[in-house]
Amino acid sequence: GASTPSTASRETEEPRLRNRPAAGSAYSVPSTNPTGRRKVMLITRGTRGDVQPFVALARGLVLYHDCDVVLVTELFWRKSCMDNLKD
């Protein structure tokens, strides 16, 4: 049958688990580009309803978090994305 881990092995695993970032959180990576801004790449495809939230996220990252953003999507959405990112 399957054996359960001993208390000693569970105690040694807990510190490693505690040091991991929470699910859904991102690692903080220092910027190495000359502007000192964080680089972010967003990738999406699909319908307008799939792409539009990423455009809004990209805009927010640029305006409120001083990031350099690359938005990768299908060429069909290029004009729409560019129009929404201007200002």
PDB file of N, CA and C in Angstrom, residues 1-82:
ATOM      1  N   GLY A   1       0.814  -1.181   0.000  1.00  0.00           N
ATOM      2  CA  GLY A   1       0.000   0.000   0.000  1.00  0.00           C
ATOM      3  C   GLY A   1       0.861   1.249   0.000  1.00  0.00           C
ATOM      4  N   ALA A   2       0.202   2.376  -0.161  1.00  0.00           N
ATOM      5  CA  ALA A   2       0.904   3.670  -0.168  1.00  0.00           C
ATOM      6  C   ALA A   2       1.251   4.066   1.259  1.00  0.00           C
ATOM      7  N   SER A   3       2.442   4.541   1.444  1.00  0.00           N
ATOM      8  CA  SER A   3       2.850   4.981   2.767  1.00  0.00           C
ATOM      9  C   SER A   3       2.697   6.491   2.870  1.00  0.00           C
ATOM     10  N   THR A   4       2.448   6.976   4.065  1.00  0.00           N
ATOM     11  CA  THR A   4       2.333   8.419   4.280  1.00  0.00           C
ATOM     12  C   THR A   4       3.685   8.957   4.707  1.00  0.00           C
ATOM     13  N   PRO A   5       4.005  10.194   4.337  1.00  0.00           N
ATOM     14  CA  PRO A   5       5.301  10.760   4.736  1.00  0.00           C
ATOM     15  C   PRO A   5       5.391  10.892   6.249  1.00  0.00           C
ATOM     16  N   SER A   6       6.559  10.688   6.758  1.00  0.00           N
ATOM     17  CA  SER A   6       6.756  10.819   8.201  1.00  0.00           C
ATOM     18  C   SER A   6       6.699  12.283   8.596  1.00  0.00           C
ATOM     19  N   THR A   7       6.510  12.527   9.876  1.00  0.00           N
ATOM     20  CA  THR A   7       6.465  13.900  10.384  1.00  0.00           C
ATOM     21  C   THR A   7       7.772  14.625  10.104  1.00  0.00           C
ATOM     22  N   ALA A   8       8.887  13.923  10.215  1.00  0.00           N
ATOM     23  CA  ALA A   8      10.196  14.544   9.983  1.00  0.00           C
ATOM     24  C   ALA A   8      10.324  15.023   8.547  1.00  0.00           C
ATOM     25  N   SER A   9       9.881  14.224   7.578  1.00  0.00           N
ATOM     26  CA  SER A   9      10.016  14.648   6.179  1.00  0.00           C
ATOM     27  C   SER A   9       9.080  15.812   5.873  1.00  0.00           C
ATOM     28  N   ARG A  10       7.887  15.851   6.488  1.00  0.00           N
ATOM     29  CA  ARG A  10       6.982  16.979   6.283  1.00  0.00           C
ATOM     30  C   ARG A  10       7.571  18.260   6.871  1.00  0.00           C
ATOM     31  N   GLU A  11       8.236  18.166   7.992  1.00  0.00           N
ATOM     32  CA  GLU A  11       8.842  19.349   8.604  1.00  0.00           C
ATOM     33  C   GLU A  11       9.963  19.918   7.753  1.00  0.00           C
ATOM     34  N   THR A  12      10.710  19.066   7.066  1.00  0.00           N
ATOM     35  CA  THR A  12      11.800  19.568   6.224  1.00  0.00           C
ATOM     36  C   THR A  12      11.263  20.168   4.937  1.00  0.00           C
ATOM     37  N   GLU A  13      10.076  19.747   4.495  1.00  0.00           N
ATOM     38  CA  GLU A  13       9.504  20.295   3.267  1.00  0.00           C
ATOM     39  C   GLU A  13       8.839  21.647   3.500  1.00  0.00           C
ATOM     40  N   GLU A  14       8.296  21.876   4.675  1.00  0.00           N
ATOM     41  CA  GLU A  14       7.545  23.107   4.924  1.00  0.00           C
ATOM     42  C   GLU A  14       8.339  24.380   4.689  1.00  0.00           C
ATOM     43  N   PRO A  15       9.603  24.496   5.135  1.00  0.00           N
ATOM     44  CA  PRO A  15      10.322  25.749   4.864  1.00  0.00           C
ATOM     45  C   PRO A  15      10.476  26.028   3.378  1.00  0.00           C
ATOM     46  N   ARG A  16      10.683  24.996   2.579  1.00  0.00           N
ATOM     47  CA  ARG A  16      10.811  25.214   1.140  1.00  0.00           C
ATOM     48  C   ARG A  16       9.504  25.742   0.564  1.00  0.00           C
ATOM     49  N   LEU A  17       8.392  25.191   1.008  1.00  0.00           N
ATOM     50  CA  LEU A  17       7.097  25.643   0.501  1.00  0.00           C
ATOM     51  C   LEU A  17       6.794  27.066   0.954  1.00  0.00           C
ATOM     52  N   ARG A  18       7.201  27.423   2.138  1.00  0.00           N
ATOM     53  CA  ARG A  18       6.952  28.762   2.658  1.00  0.00           C
ATOM     54  C   ARG A  18       7.696  29.828   1.869  1.00  0.00           C
ATOM     55  N   ASN A  19       8.830  29.493   1.276  1.00  0.00           N
ATOM     56  CA  ASN A  19       9.634  30.473   0.543  1.00  0.00           C
ATOM     57  C   ASN A  19       9.175  30.660  -0.895  1.00  0.00           C
ATOM     58  N   ARG A  20       8.260  29.849  -1.356  1.00  0.00           N
ATOM     59  CA  ARG A  20       7.766  29.986  -2.722  1.00  0.00           C
ATOM     60  C   ARG A  20       6.756  31.121  -2.799  1.00  0.00           C
ATOM     61  N   PRO A  21       6.684  31.787  -3.976  1.00  0.00           N
ATOM     62  CA  PRO A  21       5.674  32.834  -4.116  1.00  0.00           C
ATOM     63  C   PRO A  21       4.283  32.213  -4.142  1.00  0.00           C
ATOM     64  N   ALA A  22       3.287  32.955  -3.747  1.00  0.00           N
ATOM     65  CA  ALA A  22       1.912  32.469  -3.752  1.00  0.00           C
ATOM     66  C   ALA A  22       1.469  32.206  -5.186  1.00  0.00           C
ATOM     67  N   ALA A  23       0.531  31.290  -5.339  1.00  0.00           N
ATOM     68  CA  ALA A  23       0.009  30.973  -6.668  1.00  0.00           C
ATOM     69  C   ALA A  23      -0.536  32.239  -7.302  1.00  0.00           C
ATOM     70  N   GLY A  24      -0.191  32.464  -8.552  1.00  0.00           N
ATOM     71  CA  GLY A  24      -0.666  33.637  -9.266  1.00  0.00           C
ATOM     72  C   GLY A  24       0.191  34.874  -9.081  1.00  0.00           C
ATOM     73  N   SER A  25       1.164  34.829  -8.190  1.00  0.00           N
ATOM     74  CA  SER A  25       2.024  35.999  -8.024  1.00  0.00           C
ATOM     75  C   SER A  25       3.204  35.902  -8.975  1.00  0.00           C
ATOM     76  N   ALA A  26       3.791  37.024  -9.285  1.00  0.00           N
ATOM     77  CA  ALA A  26       4.914  37.055 -10.216  1.00  0.00           C
ATOM     78  C   ALA A  26       6.206  37.328  -9.457  1.00  0.00           C
ATOM     79  N   TYR A  27       7.277  36.797  -9.975  1.00  0.00           N
ATOM     80  CA  TYR A  27       8.579  37.103  -9.403  1.00  0.00           C
ATOM     81  C   TYR A  27       8.945  38.531  -9.772  1.00  0.00           C
ATOM     82  N   SER A  28       9.624  39.217  -8.917  1.00  0.00           N
ATOM     83  CA  SER A  28      10.094  40.558  -9.207  1.00  0.00           C
ATOM     84  C   SER A  28      11.476  40.438  -9.828  1.00  0.00           C
ATOM     85  N   VAL A  29      11.591  40.868 -11.065  1.00  0.00           N
ATOM     86  CA  VAL A  29      12.850  40.771 -11.785  1.00  0.00           C
ATOM     87  C   VAL A  29      13.398  42.171 -11.996  1.00  0.00           C
ATOM     88  N   PRO A  30      14.628  42.431 -11.565  1.00  0.00           N
ATOM     89  CA  PRO A  30      15.188  43.763 -11.766  1.00  0.00           C
ATOM     90  C   PRO A  30      15.307  44.097 -13.249  1.00  0.00           C
ATOM     91  N   SER A  31      15.047  45.318 -13.572  1.00  0.00           N
ATOM     92  CA  SER A  31      15.143  45.769 -14.955  1.00  0.00           C
ATOM     93  C   SER A  31      16.598  45.978 -15.332  1.00  0.00           C
ATOM     94  N   THR A  32      16.941  45.581 -16.554  1.00  0.00           N
ATOM     95  CA  THR A  32      18.309  45.784 -17.024  1.00  0.00           C
ATOM     96  C   THR A  32      18.349  46.668 -18.260  1.00  0.00           C
ATOM     97  N   ASN A  33      17.192  47.203 -18.670  1.00  0.00           N
ATOM     98  CA  ASN A  33      17.207  48.053 -19.852  1.00  0.00           C
ATOM     99  C   ASN A  33      17.667  49.457 -19.486  1.00  0.00           C
ATOM    100  N   PRO A  34      18.159  50.220 -20.443  1.00  0.00           N
ATOM    101  CA  PRO A  34      18.744  51.536 -20.165  1.00  0.00           C
ATOM    102  C   PRO A  34      17.765  52.529 -19.533  1.00  0.00           C
ATOM    103  N   THR A  35      16.461  52.384 -19.797  1.00  0.00           N
ATOM    104  CA  THR A  35      15.498  53.338 -19.251  1.00  0.00           C
ATOM    105  C   THR A  35      15.169  53.030 -17.792  1.00  0.00           C
ATOM    106  N   GLY A  36      15.517  51.857 -17.312  1.00  0.00           N
ATOM    107  CA  GLY A  36      15.206  51.468 -15.942  1.00  0.00           C
ATOM    108  C   GLY A  36      13.761  51.033 -15.766  1.00  0.00           C
ATOM    109  N   ARG A  37      13.008  50.932 -16.859  1.00  0.00           N
ATOM    110  CA  ARG A  37      11.604  50.532 -16.794  1.00  0.00           C
ATOM    111  C   ARG A  37      11.492  49.013 -16.908  1.00  0.00           C
ATOM    112  N   ARG A  38      10.486  48.455 -16.275  1.00  0.00           N
ATOM    113  CA  ARG A  38      10.244  47.011 -16.397  1.00  0.00           C
ATOM    114  C   ARG A  38       9.729  46.703 -17.795  1.00  0.00           C
ATOM    115  N   LYS A  39      10.128  45.545 -18.298  1.00  0.00           N
ATOM    116  CA  LYS A  39       9.666  45.083 -19.602  1.00  0.00           C
ATOM    117  C   LYS A  39       8.575  44.047 -19.382  1.00  0.00           C
ATOM    118  N   VAL A  40       7.460  44.212 -20.094  1.00  0.00           N
ATOM    119  CA  VAL A  40       6.335  43.292 -19.974  1.00  0.00           C
ATOM    120  C   VAL A  40       5.909  42.875 -21.369  1.00  0.00           C
ATOM    121  N   MET A  41       5.695  41.562 -21.569  1.00  0.00           N
ATOM    122  CA  MET A  41       5.170  41.069 -22.839  1.00  0.00           C
ATOM    123  C   MET A  41       3.839  40.392 -22.554  1.00  0.00           C
ATOM    124  N   LEU A  42       2.795  40.841 -23.240  1.00  0.00           N
ATOM    125  CA  LEU A  42       1.468  40.257 -23.120  1.00  0.00           C
ATOM    126  C   LEU A  42       1.148  39.555 -24.432  1.00  0.00           C
ATOM    127  N   ILE A  43       0.658  38.334 -24.357  1.00  0.00           N
ATOM    128  CA  ILE A  43       0.359  37.551 -25.555  1.00  0.00           C
ATOM    129  C   ILE A  43      -1.098  37.122 -25.494  1.00  0.00           C
ATOM    130  N   THR A  44      -1.835  37.400 -26.573  1.00  0.00           N
ATOM    131  CA  THR A  44      -3.240  37.008 -26.645  1.00  0.00           C
ATOM    132  C   THR A  44      -3.640  36.818 -28.102  1.00  0.00           C
ATOM    133  N   ARG A  45      -4.734  36.158 -28.287  1.00  0.00           N
ATOM    134  CA  ARG A  45      -5.327  36.009 -29.615  1.00  0.00           C
ATOM    135  C   ARG A  45      -6.794  35.706 -29.434  1.00  0.00           C
ATOM    136  N   GLY A  46      -7.546  35.826 -30.494  1.00  0.00           N
ATOM    137  CA  GLY A  46      -8.972  35.510 -30.426  1.00  0.00           C
ATOM    138  C   GLY A  46      -9.824  36.663 -30.912  1.00  0.00           C
ATOM    139  N   THR A  47     -10.999  36.772 -30.318  1.00  0.00           N
ATOM    140  CA  THR A  47     -11.954  37.797 -30.723  1.00  0.00           C
ATOM    141  C   THR A  47     -11.617  39.129 -30.052  1.00  0.00           C
ATOM    142  N   ARG A  48     -12.360  40.156 -30.417  1.00  0.00           N
ATOM    143  CA  ARG A  48     -12.162  41.474 -29.800  1.00  0.00           C
ATOM    144  C   ARG A  48     -12.310  41.383 -28.286  1.00  0.00           C
ATOM    145  N   GLY A  49     -13.258  40.585 -27.827  1.00  0.00           N
ATOM    146  CA  GLY A  49     -13.471  40.416 -26.400  1.00  0.00           C
ATOM    147  C   GLY A  49     -12.307  39.724 -25.699  1.00  0.00           C
ATOM    148  N   ASP A  50     -11.504  38.973 -26.447  1.00  0.00           N
ATOM    149  CA  ASP A  50     -10.313  38.334 -25.892  1.00  0.00           C
ATOM    150  C   ASP A  50      -9.132  39.295 -25.864  1.00  0.00           C
ATOM    151  N   VAL A  51      -9.040  40.137 -26.866  1.00  0.00           N
ATOM    152  CA  VAL A  51      -7.885  41.024 -27.030  1.00  0.00           C
ATOM    153  C   VAL A  51      -8.035  42.315 -26.239  1.00  0.00           C
ATOM    154  N   GLN A  52      -9.234  42.878 -26.195  1.00  0.00           N
ATOM    155  CA  GLN A  52      -9.454  44.187 -25.569  1.00  0.00           C
ATOM    156  C   GLN A  52      -8.986  44.255 -24.109  1.00  0.00           C
ATOM    157  N   PRO A  53      -9.217  43.245 -23.266  1.00  0.00           N
ATOM    158  CA  PRO A  53      -8.714  43.337 -21.884  1.00  0.00           C
ATOM    159  C   PRO A  53      -7.190  43.437 -21.806  1.00  0.00           C
ATOM    160  N   PHE A  54      -6.501  42.816 -22.739  1.00  0.00           N
ATOM    161  CA  PHE A  54      -5.042  42.898 -22.755  1.00  0.00           C
ATOM    162  C   PHE A  54      -4.583  44.284 -23.186  1.00  0.00           C
ATOM    163  N   VAL A  55      -5.331  44.921 -24.082  1.00  0.00           N
ATOM    164  CA  VAL A  55      -5.020  46.293 -24.491  1.00  0.00           C
ATOM    165  C   VAL A  55      -5.174  47.218 -23.285  1.00  0.00           C
ATOM    166  N   ALA A  56      -6.251  47.028 -22.534  1.00  0.00           N
ATOM    167  CA  ALA A  56      -6.475  47.852 -21.342  1.00  0.00           C
ATOM    168  C   ALA A  56      -5.383  47.615 -20.303  1.00  0.00           C
ATOM    169  N   LEU A  57      -4.989  46.361 -20.128  1.00  0.00           N
ATOM    170  CA  LEU A  57      -3.917  46.044 -19.189  1.00  0.00           C
ATOM    171  C   LEU A  57      -2.605  46.688 -19.631  1.00  0.00           C
ATOM    172  N   ALA A  58      -2.296  46.598 -20.923  1.00  0.00           N
ATOM    173  CA  ALA A  58      -1.068  47.199 -21.458  1.00  0.00           C
ATOM    174  C   ALA A  58      -1.070  48.703 -21.209  1.00  0.00           C
ATOM    175  N   ARG A  59      -2.194  49.333 -21.464  1.00  0.00           N
ATOM    176  CA  ARG A  59      -2.306  50.784 -21.260  1.00  0.00           C
ATOM    177  C   ARG A  59      -2.081  51.149 -19.782  1.00  0.00           C
ATOM    178  N   GLY A  60      -2.682  50.388 -18.887  1.00  0.00           N
ATOM    179  CA  GLY A  60      -2.509  50.637 -17.467  1.00  0.00           C
ATOM    180  C   GLY A  60      -1.070  50.449 -17.009  1.00  0.00           C
ATOM    181  N   LEU A  61      -0.405  49.432 -17.545  1.00  0.00           N
ATOM    182  CA  LEU A  61       0.995  49.196 -17.183  1.00  0.00           C
ATOM    183  C   LEU A  61       1.887  50.343 -17.646  1.00  0.00           C
ATOM    184  N   VAL A  62       1.592  50.888 -18.818  1.00  0.00           N
ATOM    185  CA  VAL A  62       2.386  52.001 -19.347  1.00  0.00           C
ATOM    186  C   VAL A  62       2.113  53.278 -18.548  1.00  0.00           C
ATOM    187  N   LEU A  63       0.839  53.585 -18.350  1.00  0.00           N
ATOM    188  CA  LEU A  63       0.467  54.858 -17.723  1.00  0.00           C
ATOM    189  C   LEU A  63       0.697  54.905 -16.218  1.00  0.00           C
ATOM    190  N   TYR A  64       0.418  53.815 -15.529  1.00  0.00           N
ATOM    191  CA  TYR A  64       0.428  53.851 -14.067  1.00  0.00           C
ATOM    192  C   TYR A  64       1.572  53.101 -13.403  1.00  0.00           C
ATOM    193  N   HIS A  65       2.288  52.280 -14.190  1.00  0.00           N
ATOM    194  CA  HIS A  65       3.387  51.508 -13.598  1.00  0.00           C
ATOM    195  C   HIS A  65       4.702  51.694 -14.345  1.00  0.00           C
ATOM    196  N   ASP A  66       4.729  52.633 -15.299  1.00  0.00           N
ATOM    197  CA  ASP A  66       5.953  53.005 -16.010  1.00  0.00           C
ATOM    198  C   ASP A  66       6.676  51.801 -16.610  1.00  0.00           C
ATOM    199  N   CYS A  67       5.916  50.938 -17.310  1.00  0.00           N
ATOM    200  CA  CYS A  67       6.490  49.735 -17.933  1.00  0.00           C
ATOM    201  C   CYS A  67       6.638  49.920 -19.434  1.00  0.00           C
ATOM    202  N   ASP A  68       7.606  49.225 -20.009  1.00  0.00           N
ATOM    203  CA  ASP A  68       7.707  49.073 -21.458  1.00  0.00           C
ATOM    204  C   ASP A  68       6.914  47.819 -21.802  1.00  0.00           C
ATOM    205  N   VAL A  69       5.861  47.955 -22.608  1.00  0.00           N
ATOM    206  CA  VAL A  69       4.966  46.838 -22.883  1.00  0.00           C
ATOM    207  C   VAL A  69       5.019  46.469 -24.359  1.00  0.00           C
ATOM    208  N   VAL A  70       5.096  45.162 -24.612  1.00  0.00           N
ATOM    209  CA  VAL A  70       4.956  44.604 -25.950  1.00  0.00           C
ATOM    210  C   VAL A  70       3.695  43.764 -25.921  1.00  0.00           C
ATOM    211  N   LEU A  71       2.733  44.089 -26.773  1.00  0.00           N
ATOM    212  CA  LEU A  71       1.497  43.327 -26.874  1.00  0.00           C
ATOM    213  C   LEU A  71       1.552  42.493 -28.142  1.00  0.00           C
ATOM    214  N   VAL A  72       1.493  41.189 -27.999  1.00  0.00           N
ATOM    215  CA  VAL A  72       1.586  40.273 -29.137  1.00  0.00           C
ATOM    216  C   VAL A  72       0.197  39.712 -29.403  1.00  0.00           C
ATOM    217  N   THR A  73      -0.297  39.938 -30.613  1.00  0.00           N
ATOM    218  CA  THR A  73      -1.592  39.397 -31.014  1.00  0.00           C
ATOM    219  C   THR A  73      -1.604  39.228 -32.525  1.00  0.00           C
ATOM    220  N   GLU A  74      -2.744  38.894 -33.063  1.00  0.00           N
ATOM    221  CA  GLU A  74      -2.867  38.691 -34.505  1.00  0.00           C
ATOM    222  C   GLU A  74      -2.829  40.033 -35.233  1.00  0.00           C
ATOM    223  N   LEU A  75      -2.299  40.037 -36.455  1.00  0.00           N
ATOM    224  CA  LEU A  75      -2.199  41.280 -37.237  1.00  0.00           C
ATOM    225  C   LEU A  75      -3.556  41.936 -37.444  1.00  0.00           C
ATOM    226  N   PHE A  76      -4.605  41.164 -37.466  1.00  0.00           N
ATOM    227  CA  PHE A  76      -5.956  41.685 -37.649  1.00  0.00           C
ATOM    228  C   PHE A  76      -6.272  42.762 -36.608  1.00  0.00           C
ATOM    229  N   TRP A  77      -5.729  42.663 -35.401  1.00  0.00           N
ATOM    230  CA  TRP A  77      -6.036  43.573 -34.313  1.00  0.00           C
ATOM    231  C   TRP A  77      -5.047  44.732 -34.184  1.00  0.00           C
ATOM    232  N   ARG A  78      -4.093  44.838 -35.079  1.00  0.00           N
ATOM    233  CA  ARG A  78      -3.050  45.870 -34.960  1.00  0.00           C
ATOM    234  C   ARG A  78      -3.624  47.289 -34.884  1.00  0.00           C
ATOM    235  N   LYS A  79      -4.459  47.658 -35.838  1.00  0.00           N
ATOM    236  CA  LYS A  79      -5.005  49.023 -35.869  1.00  0.00           C
ATOM    237  C   LYS A  79      -5.813  49.300 -34.600  1.00  0.00           C
ATOM    238  N   SER A  80      -6.643  48.361 -34.207  1.00  0.00           N
ATOM    239  CA  SER A  80      -7.456  48.542 -33.002  1.00  0.00           C
ATOM    240  C   SER A  80      -6.587  48.730 -31.763  1.00  0.00           C
ATOM    241  N   CYS A  81      -5.547  47.919 -31.655  1.00  0.00           N
ATOM    242  CA  CYS A  81      -4.640  48.032 -30.500  1.00  0.00           C
ATOM    243  C   CYS A  81      -3.909  49.362 -30.506  1.00  0.00           C
ATOM    244  N   MET A  82      -3.396  49.748 -31.651  1.00  0.00           N
ATOM    245  CA  MET A  82      -2.645  51.004 -31.747  1.00  0.00           C
ATOM    246  C   MET A  82      -3.544  52.200 -31.447  1.00  0.00           C
TER     247      MET A  82
END
